[in-house]
Each structure stands twice: as C-alpha cells, then as structure tokens.
Amino acid sequence: GVRENFGCPPIEQHEQEIIKRAFENLEFNTGKSTIRSTSFEELDDLAKLLIEKPQYKLLIEGHTDNVGKRSSNMTLSKNRANAVMNYLVKKGVSATRFHVQWFGPDKPVADNSTEEGRMRNRRVEMTLGQ
C-alpha cells in the first residue's frame, strides 16, 4: 500500500476522475434533495466503480450556503447527502459502504456574501477510500 491511502493500494487516476466527475456534475432541484437527471450518468459510473471495487468506501458530505434558517439548511444538507447514498444503493451498492455526514452552512468553501460563493457552498462532496 501507499502512505497517501493509509497503507492501502493506491486509488488509480481514472477512478479518481470518476469521483471528480460525479461531484462536479451533481445537481439538485433548487431547495430540494431531488437529484437532477443530468447527474445520473456520472452517478451510474460511480456506482459501477463501487461495484467493481468492493473494498472501496465512500464518504458523502452535504453542505449548504448560509441563506435561510440553520435548521432548514441542516435538514437539506442531510437529505441531499442521503439522496446520493440512496441513489447508489438503488444501483446495487451496499449501504454499509457509505459514511454520510451533513454540515449545513458550517463548512463554507467560498464567501456567502456573493451569489457565486453561495452557489459553491451548496454542494455534496464525495471522498473515495478503502
């Protein structure tokens, strides 16, 4: 194994690209946890990878911007992260291979005072591991 992957074999570059495309193309209907159909192809590719590599696990983290009530944002980030997991489970990946967390507005990656920043903060991050 390699140090970067905690002694496990390295995750190949093309596998990292699959997770990157799934993350970058993941879209939800505004204010909802419904995944848009434009995201299905990349999520299907991710499901195939996870089925081919049963040792892989996926960390799924939901985030929102800071607009609205914190409690609503926490619920939305939880529901969106769970929506990704549920989609992949329906494609045949065992639910035991996921770790789902949600943070609402607590971990922004951009400035919430601009529309572009708020858009970047509304995300579900996925990290592949073993």
N, CA and C atoms as an extended XYZ file, in Angstrom:
390
Properties=species:S:1:pos:R:3:atomname:S:1:resname:S:1:resid:I:1 pbc="F F F"
N         0.805       -1.192        0.000 N   GLY     1
C         0.000        0.000        0.000 CA  GLY     1
C         0.851        1.260        0.000 C   GLY     1
N         0.179        2.394       -0.062 N   VAL     2
C         0.861        3.685       -0.089 CA  VAL     2
C         0.435        4.521        1.119 C   VAL     2
N         1.317        5.403        1.535 N   ARG     3
C         1.053        6.246        2.697 CA  ARG     3
C        -0.187        7.118        2.489 C   ARG     3
N        -0.352        7.690        1.260 N   GLU     4
C        -1.478        8.591        0.985 CA  GLU     4
C        -2.826        7.920        1.186 C   GLU     4
N        -2.846        6.605        1.073 N   ASN     5
C        -4.105        5.872        1.238 CA  ASN     5
C        -4.044        4.972        2.476 C   ASN     5
N        -3.312        5.445        3.490 N   PHE     6
C        -3.249        4.785        4.790 CA  PHE     6
C        -2.826        3.321        4.695 C   PHE     6
N        -1.845        3.045        3.821 N   GLY     7
C        -1.308        1.702        3.686 CA  GLY     7
C        -2.069        0.807        2.738 C   GLY     7
N        -3.192        1.283        2.211 N   CYS     8
C        -3.959        0.516        1.229 CA  CYS     8
C        -3.400        0.791       -0.170 C   CYS     8
N        -3.711       -0.069       -1.132 N   PRO     9
C        -3.251        0.189       -2.503 CA  PRO     9
C        -3.749        1.552       -2.995 C   PRO     9
N        -2.995        2.163       -3.897 N   PRO    10
C        -3.411        3.486       -4.384 CA  PRO    10
C        -4.704        3.414       -5.182 C   PRO    10
N        -5.466        4.505       -5.115 N   ILE    11
C        -6.666        4.622       -5.947 CA  ILE    11
C        -6.195        5.167       -7.286 C   ILE    11
N        -6.502        4.468       -8.354 N   GLU    12
C        -5.996        4.821       -9.679 CA  GLU    12
C        -6.565        6.155      -10.162 C   GLU    12
N        -5.802        6.808      -11.035 N   GLN    13
C        -6.172        8.121      -11.541 CA  GLN    13
C        -7.542        8.107      -12.218 C   GLN    13
N        -7.822        7.093      -13.048 N   HIS    14
C        -9.118        7.067      -13.739 CA  HIS    14
C       -10.273        6.873      -12.744 C   HIS    14
N        -9.991        6.209      -11.633 N   GLU    15
C       -11.014        6.060      -10.602 CA  GLU    15
C       -11.258        7.390       -9.891 C   GLU    15
N       -10.194        8.146       -9.657 N   GLN    16
C       -10.331        9.477       -9.069 CA  GLN    16
C       -11.125       10.392      -10.007 C   GLN    16
N       -10.932       10.231      -11.310 N   GLU    17
C       -11.666       11.042      -12.289 CA  GLU    17
C       -13.165       10.743      -12.243 C   GLU    17
N       -13.518        9.490      -12.033 N   ILE    18
C       -14.938        9.122      -11.939 CA  ILE    18
C       -15.583        9.847      -10.761 C   ILE    18
N       -14.919        9.836       -9.609 N   ILE    19
C       -15.490       10.508       -8.443 CA  ILE    19
C       -15.526       12.016       -8.668 C   ILE    19
N       -14.508       12.563       -9.319 N   LYS    20
C       -14.468       14.003       -9.596 CA  LYS    20
C       -15.621       14.415      -10.512 C   LYS    20
N       -15.859       13.646      -11.569 N   ARG    21
C       -16.965       13.963      -12.484 CA  ARG    21
C       -18.317       13.854      -11.785 C   ARG    21
N       -18.466       12.837      -10.931 N   ALA    22
C       -19.728       12.678      -10.204 CA  ALA    22
C       -19.962       13.875       -9.288 C   ALA    22
N       -18.911       14.346       -8.623 N   PHE    23
C       -19.023       15.513       -7.741 CA  PHE    23
C       -19.315       16.780       -8.532 C   PHE    23
N       -18.576       16.994       -9.606 N   GLU    24
C       -18.716       18.231      -10.377 CA  GLU    24
C       -20.046       18.321      -11.117 C   GLU    24
N       -20.640       17.200      -11.458 N   ASN    25
C       -21.886       17.201      -12.222 CA  ASN    25
C       -23.121       16.938      -11.372 C   ASN    25
N       -22.943       16.847      -10.067 N   LEU    26
C       -24.073       16.577       -9.181 CA  LEU    26
C       -24.900       17.842       -9.003 C   LEU    26
N       -26.165       17.767       -9.394 N   GLU    27
C       -27.075       18.904       -9.266 CA  GLU    27
C       -28.391       18.437       -8.654 C   GLU    27
N       -28.978       19.339       -7.867 N   PHE    28
C       -30.261       19.086       -7.226 CA  PHE    28
C       -31.241       20.144       -7.672 C   PHE    28
N       -32.522       19.827       -7.604 N   ASN    29
C       -33.541       20.848       -7.814 CA  ASN    29
C       -33.420       21.876       -6.695 C   ASN    29
N       -33.653       23.128       -7.017 N   THR    30
C       -33.465       24.227       -6.078 CA  THR    30
C       -34.238       24.011       -4.782 C   THR    30
N       -33.513       24.081       -3.660 N   GLY    31
C       -34.129       23.958       -2.348 CA  GLY    31
C       -34.652       22.581       -2.012 C   GLY    31
N       -34.314       21.581       -2.818 N   LYS    32
C       -34.820       20.222       -2.615 CA  LYS    32
C       -33.662       19.230       -2.602 C   LYS    32
N       -33.970       18.006       -2.235 N   SER    33
C       -32.951       16.953       -2.241 CA  SER    33
C       -33.125       16.015       -3.426 C   SER    33
N       -33.896       16.429       -4.431 N   THR    34
C       -34.111       15.629       -5.632 CA  THR    34
C       -32.938       15.826       -6.584 C   THR    34
N       -32.273       14.727       -6.931 N   ILE    35
C       -31.137       14.792       -7.846 CA  ILE    35
C       -31.663       15.004       -9.263 C   ILE    35
N       -31.069       15.959       -9.976 N   ARG    36
C       -31.469       16.205      -11.363 CA  ARG    36
C       -30.968       15.086      -12.263 C   ARG    36
N       -31.750       14.778      -13.292 N   SER    37
C       -31.421       13.680      -14.206 CA  SER    37
C       -30.098       13.914      -14.930 C   SER    37
N       -29.655       15.156      -15.035 N   THR    38
C       -28.370       15.441      -15.682 CA  THR    38
C       -27.199       14.865      -14.886 C   THR    38
N       -27.432       14.464      -13.665 N   SER    39
C       -26.379       13.900      -12.811 CA  SER    39
C       -26.314       12.379      -12.879 C   SER    39
N       -27.320       11.759      -13.467 N   PHE    40
C       -27.433       10.301      -13.397 CA  PHE    40
C       -26.271        9.563      -14.058 C   PHE    40
N       -25.824       10.009      -15.212 N   GLU    41
C       -24.774        9.281      -15.943 CA  GLU    41
C       -23.503        9.149      -15.101 C   GLU    41
N       -23.073       10.251      -14.490 N   GLU    42
C       -21.849       10.208      -13.686 CA  GLU    42
C       -22.054        9.401      -12.407 C   GLU    42
N       -23.231        9.500      -11.796 N   LEU    43
C       -23.508        8.694      -10.614 CA  LEU    43
C       -23.575        7.209      -10.967 C   LEU    43
N       -24.084        6.890      -12.144 N   ASP    44
C       -24.102        5.495      -12.598 CA  ASP    44
C       -22.678        4.970      -12.764 C   ASP    44
N       -21.792        5.807      -13.314 N   ASP    45
C       -20.386        5.410      -13.451 CA  ASP    45
C       -19.754        5.172      -12.079 C   ASP    45
N       -20.091        6.016      -11.120 N   LEU    46
C       -19.579        5.846       -9.766 CA  LEU    46
C       -20.101        4.548       -9.152 C   LEU    46
N       -21.371        4.261       -9.358 N   ALA    47
C       -21.943        3.011       -8.841 CA  ALA    47
C       -21.225        1.804       -9.447 C   ALA    47
N       -20.950        1.840      -10.752 N   LYS    48
C       -20.236        0.736      -11.405 CA  LYS    48
C       -18.851        0.553      -10.798 C   LYS    48
N       -18.151        1.668      -10.551 N   LEU    49
C       -16.826        1.592       -9.935 CA  LEU    49
C       -16.919        0.958       -8.554 C   LEU    49
N       -17.881        1.383       -7.757 N   LEU    50
C       -18.014        0.842       -6.405 CA  LEU    50
C       -18.370       -0.638       -6.418 C   LEU    50
N       -19.147       -1.054       -7.407 N   ILE    51
C       -19.480       -2.477       -7.527 CA  ILE    51
C       -18.251       -3.279       -7.962 C   ILE    51
N       -17.449       -2.720       -8.875 N   GLU    52
C       -16.227       -3.395       -9.346 CA  GLU    52
C       -15.157       -3.462       -8.264 C   GLU    52
N       -15.169       -2.512       -7.344 N   LYS    53
C       -14.148       -2.428       -6.290 CA  LYS    53
C       -14.833       -2.519       -4.923 C   LYS    53
N       -15.184       -3.736       -4.495 N   PRO    54
C       -15.949       -3.888       -3.255 CA  PRO    54
C       -15.205       -3.419       -1.999 C   PRO    54
N       -13.901       -3.218       -2.091 N   GLN    55
C       -13.151       -2.741       -0.931 CA  GLN    55
C       -13.267       -1.225       -0.739 C   GLN    55
N       -13.762       -0.516       -1.755 N   TYR    56
C       -13.881        0.938       -1.661 CA  TYR    56
C       -15.088        1.333       -0.825 C   TYR    56
N       -14.889        2.390       -0.072 N   LYS    57
C       -15.967        3.005        0.701 CA  LYS    57
C       -16.079        4.453        0.244 C   LYS    57
N       -17.219        5.080        0.524 N   LEU    58
C       -17.440        6.448        0.072 CA  LEU    58
C       -17.933        7.302        1.234 C   LEU    58
N       -17.218        8.387        1.478 N   LEU    59
C       -17.649        9.401        2.426 CA  LEU    59
C       -18.459       10.430        1.647 C   LEU    59
N       -19.678       10.686        2.090 N   ILE    60
C       -20.574       11.648        1.430 CA  ILE    60
C       -20.895       12.736        2.446 C   ILE    60
N       -20.592       14.002        2.084 N   GLU    61
C       -20.807       15.128        2.988 CA  GLU    61
C       -21.693       16.172        2.328 C   GLU    61
N       -22.793       16.529        2.997 N   GLY    62
C       -23.709       17.537        2.494 CA  GLY    62
C       -23.440       18.898        3.096 C   GLY    62
N       -23.529       19.943        2.253 N   HIS    63
C       -23.276       21.322        2.664 CA  HIS    63
C       -24.309       22.247        2.020 C   HIS    63
N       -24.526       23.415        2.651 N   THR    64
C       -25.408       24.438        2.091 CA  THR    64
C       -24.739       25.802        2.227 C   THR    64
N       -25.388       26.812        1.659 N   ASP    65
C       -24.959       28.182        1.928 CA  ASP    65
C       -25.578       28.611        3.264 C   ASP    65
N       -25.471       29.901        3.604 N   ASN    66
C       -25.989       30.345        4.899 CA  ASN    66
C       -27.310       31.107        4.796 C   ASN    66
N       -27.974       31.014        3.649 N   VAL    67
C       -29.252       31.705        3.463 CA  VAL    67
C       -30.366       30.874        4.107 C   VAL    67
N       -31.230       31.511        4.859 N   GLY    68
C       -32.338       30.808        5.498 CA  GLY    68
C       -31.993       30.342        6.894 C   GLY    68
N       -32.919       29.579        7.465 N   LYS    69
C       -32.738       29.105        8.835 CA  LYS    69
C       -31.714       27.976        8.877 C   LYS    69
N       -30.885       27.998        9.909 N   ARG    70
C       -29.848       26.977       10.056 CA  ARG    70
C       -30.463       25.582       10.111 C   ARG    70
N       -31.552       25.432       10.839 N   SER    71
C       -32.181       24.119       10.971 CA  SER    71
C       -32.633       23.587        9.607 C   SER    71
N       -33.161       24.459        8.772 N   SER    72
C       -33.580       24.044        7.422 CA  SER    72
C       -32.374       23.646        6.579 C   SER    72
N       -31.293       24.395        6.711 N   ASN    73
C       -30.081       24.069        5.955 CA  ASN    73
C       -29.471       22.750        6.412 C   ASN    73
N       -29.520       22.487        7.710 N   MET    74
C       -29.009       21.206        8.211 CA  MET    74
C       -29.832       20.050        7.634 C   MET    74
N       -31.140       20.205        7.639 N   THR    75
C       -32.010       19.166        7.083 CA  THR    75
C       -31.761       18.978        5.597 C   THR    75
N       -31.627       20.073        4.851 N   LEU    76
C       -31.389       19.981        3.418 CA  LEU    76
C       -30.055       19.291        3.124 C   LEU    76
N       -29.001       19.652        3.854 N   SER    77
C       -27.702       19.024        3.607 CA  SER    77
C       -27.743       17.536        3.937 C   SER    77
N       -28.468       17.165        4.994 N   LYS    78
C       -28.630       15.751        5.354 CA  LYS    78
C       -29.401       15.009        4.258 C   LYS    78
N       -30.501       15.587        3.811 N   ASN    79
C       -31.329       14.924        2.803 CA  ASN    79
C       -30.601       14.785        1.467 C   ASN    79
N       -29.808       15.775        1.093 N   ARG    80
C       -29.066       15.688       -0.164 CA  ARG    80
C       -27.971       14.627       -0.088 C   ARG    80
N       -27.245       14.582        1.011 N   ALA    81
C       -26.211       13.555        1.164 CA  ALA    81
C       -26.847       12.167        1.145 C   ALA    81
N       -27.968       12.015        1.837 N   ASN    82
C       -28.670       10.722        1.844 CA  ASN    82
C       -29.240       10.385        0.469 C   ASN    82
N       -29.647       11.388       -0.290 N   ALA    83
C       -30.168       11.142       -1.645 CA  ALA    83
C       -29.097       10.523       -2.530 C   ALA    83
N       -27.859       10.996       -2.395 N   VAL    84
C       -26.753       10.420       -3.171 CA  VAL    84
C       -26.541        8.971       -2.750 C   VAL    84
N       -26.481        8.721       -1.447 N   MET    85
C       -26.304        7.354       -0.974 CA  MET    85
C       -27.440        6.465       -1.466 C   MET    85
N       -28.678        6.915       -1.324 N   ASN    86
C       -29.828        6.106       -1.739 CA  ASN    86
C       -29.807        5.815       -3.233 C   ASN    86
N       -29.381        6.785       -4.038 N   TYR    87
C       -29.276        6.563       -5.482 CA  TYR    87
C       -28.291        5.426       -5.757 C   TYR    87
N       -27.132        5.478       -5.111 N   LEU    88
C       -26.101        4.456       -5.343 CA  LEU    88
C       -26.530        3.100       -4.800 C   LEU    88
N       -27.266        3.085       -3.689 N   VAL    89
C       -27.792        1.824       -3.150 CA  VAL    89
C       -28.768        1.203       -4.152 C   VAL    89
N       -29.624        2.025       -4.757 N   LYS    90
C       -30.570        1.509       -5.759 CA  LYS    90
C       -29.854        0.943       -6.979 C   LYS    90
N       -28.619        1.383       -7.199 N   LYS    91
C       -27.829        0.868       -8.324 CA  LYS    91
C       -27.048       -0.386       -7.940 C   LYS    91
N       -27.201       -0.846       -6.680 N   GLY    92
C       -26.610       -2.111       -6.282 CA  GLY    92
C       -25.441       -2.035       -5.323 C   GLY    92
N       -25.112       -0.855       -4.819 N   VAL    93
C       -24.009       -0.710       -3.874 CA  VAL    93
C       -24.564       -0.853       -2.455 C   VAL    93
N       -23.902       -1.651       -1.631 N   SER    94
C       -24.363       -1.880       -0.263 CA  SER    94
C       -24.296       -0.591        0.559 C   SER    94
N       -25.344       -0.334        1.322 N   ALA    95
C       -25.413        0.859        2.176 CA  ALA    95
C       -24.325        0.862        3.247 C   ALA    95
N       -23.781       -0.301        3.562 N   THR    96
C       -22.733       -0.376        4.585 CA  THR    96
C       -21.416        0.235        4.111 C   THR    96
N       -21.313        0.565        2.843 N   ARG    97
C       -20.065        1.098        2.284 CA  ARG    97
C       -20.024        2.618        2.273 C   ARG    97
N       -21.028        3.230        2.876 N   PHE    98
C       -21.104        4.690        2.889 CA  PHE    98
C       -21.010        5.223        4.316 C   PHE    98
N       -20.379        6.378        4.412 N   HIS    99
C       -20.410        7.156        5.652 CA  HIS    99
C       -20.959        8.519        5.257 C   HIS    99
N       -22.113        8.866        5.809 N   VAL   100
C       -22.805       10.091        5.409 CA  VAL   100
C       -22.752       11.103        6.553 C   VAL   100
N       -22.353       12.325        6.210 N   GLN   101
C       -22.316       13.421        7.178 CA  GLN   101
C       -22.962       14.643        6.543 C   GLN   101
N       -23.424       15.556        7.397 N   TRP   102
C       -24.003       16.796        6.876 CA  TRP   102
C       -23.601       17.931        7.799 C   TRP   102
N       -23.368       19.076        7.176 N   PHE   103
C       -22.837       20.219        7.915 CA  PHE   103
C       -23.638       21.499        7.699 C   PHE   103
N       -24.662       21.469        6.860 N   GLY   104
C       -25.420       22.687        6.593 CA  GLY   104
C       -24.474       23.794        6.162 C   GLY   104
N       -24.563       24.972        6.797 N   PRO   105
C       -23.738       26.111        6.400 CA  PRO   105
C       -22.397       26.181        7.131 C   PRO   105
N       -22.043       25.169        7.926 N   ASP   106
C       -20.911       25.274        8.842 CA  ASP   106
C       -19.526       25.169        8.211 C   ASP   106
N       -19.410       24.662        6.989 N   LYS   107
C       -18.095       24.487        6.362 CA  LYS   107
C       -18.084       25.083        4.956 C   LYS   107
N       -18.218       26.403        4.859 N   PRO   108
C       -18.215       27.020        3.526 CA  PRO   108
C       -16.833       26.917        2.866 C   PRO   108
N       -16.842       26.834        1.541 N   VAL   109
C       -15.594       26.858        0.770 CA  VAL   109
C       -15.437       28.184        0.037 C   VAL   109
N       -16.443       29.041        0.147 N   ALA   110
C       -16.428       30.327       -0.542 CA  ALA   110
C       -17.203       31.345        0.293 C   ALA   110
N       -17.130       32.590       -0.121 N   ASP   111
C       -17.770       33.703        0.576 CA  ASP   111
C       -19.278       33.681        0.337 C   ASP   111
N       -20.046       33.592        1.404 N   ASN   112
C       -21.502       33.562        1.294 CA  ASN   112
C       -22.117       34.925        0.963 C   ASN   112
N       -21.312       35.973        0.877 N   SER   113
C       -21.872       37.301        0.590 CA  SER   113
C       -22.074       37.525       -0.909 C   SER   113
N       -21.623       36.571       -1.753 N   THR   114
C       -21.838       36.692       -3.196 CA  THR   114
C       -22.640       35.495       -3.692 C   THR   114
N       -23.369       35.676       -4.784 N   GLU   115
C       -24.150       34.574       -5.354 CA  GLU   115
C       -23.224       33.436       -5.785 C   GLU   115
N       -22.090       33.780       -6.390 N   GLU   116
C       -21.147       32.744       -6.824 CA  GLU   116
C       -20.639       31.946       -5.619 C   GLU   116
N       -20.327       32.635       -4.543 N   GLY   117
C       -19.870       31.954       -3.340 CA  GLY   117
C       -20.933       31.055       -2.751 C   GLY   117
N       -22.155       31.558       -2.672 N   ARG   118
C       -23.251       30.725       -2.144 CA  ARG   118
C       -23.451       29.489       -3.011 C   ARG   118
N       -23.345       29.658       -4.323 N   MET   119
C       -23.505       28.531       -5.238 CA  MET   119
C       -22.424       27.469       -4.972 C   MET   119
N       -21.196       27.890       -4.757 N   ARG   120
C       -20.107       26.947       -4.485 CA  ARG   120
C       -20.298       26.232       -3.147 C   ARG   120
N       -20.926       26.905       -2.204 N   ASN   121
C       -21.140       26.314       -0.881 CA  ASN   121
C       -22.265       25.292       -0.864 C   ASN   121
N       -23.161       25.355       -1.829 N   ARG   122
C       -24.249       24.377       -1.934 CA  ARG   122
C       -23.709       23.164       -2.689 C   ARG   122
N       -23.289       22.151       -1.944 N   ARG   123
C       -22.610       21.027       -2.584 CA  ARG   123
C       -22.741       19.759       -1.746 C   ARG   123
N       -22.485       18.632       -2.406 N   VAL   124
C       -22.305       17.363       -1.731 CA  VAL   124
C       -20.936       16.861       -2.167 C   VAL   124
N       -20.028       16.729       -1.213 N   GLU   125
C       -18.680       16.255       -1.502 CA  GLU   125
C       -18.624       14.750       -1.318 C   GLU   125
N       -17.806       14.107       -2.151 N   MET   126
C       -17.627       12.655       -2.058 CA  MET   126
C       -16.141       12.343       -2.046 C   MET   126
N       -15.751       11.469       -1.119 N   THR   127
C       -14.348       11.072       -0.994 CA  THR   127
C       -14.274        9.560       -1.009 C   THR   127
N       -13.490        9.035       -1.923 N   LEU   128
C       -13.317        7.592       -2.069 CA  LEU   128
C       -12.187        7.123       -1.159 C   LEU   128
N       -12.390        6.009       -0.495 N   GLY   129
C       -11.372        5.434        0.365 CA  GLY   129
C       -11.527        3.929        0.430 C   GLY   129
N       -10.644        3.324        1.201 N   GLN   130
C       -10.694        1.861        1.343 CA  GLN   130
C       -10.818        1.475        2.796 C   GLN   130
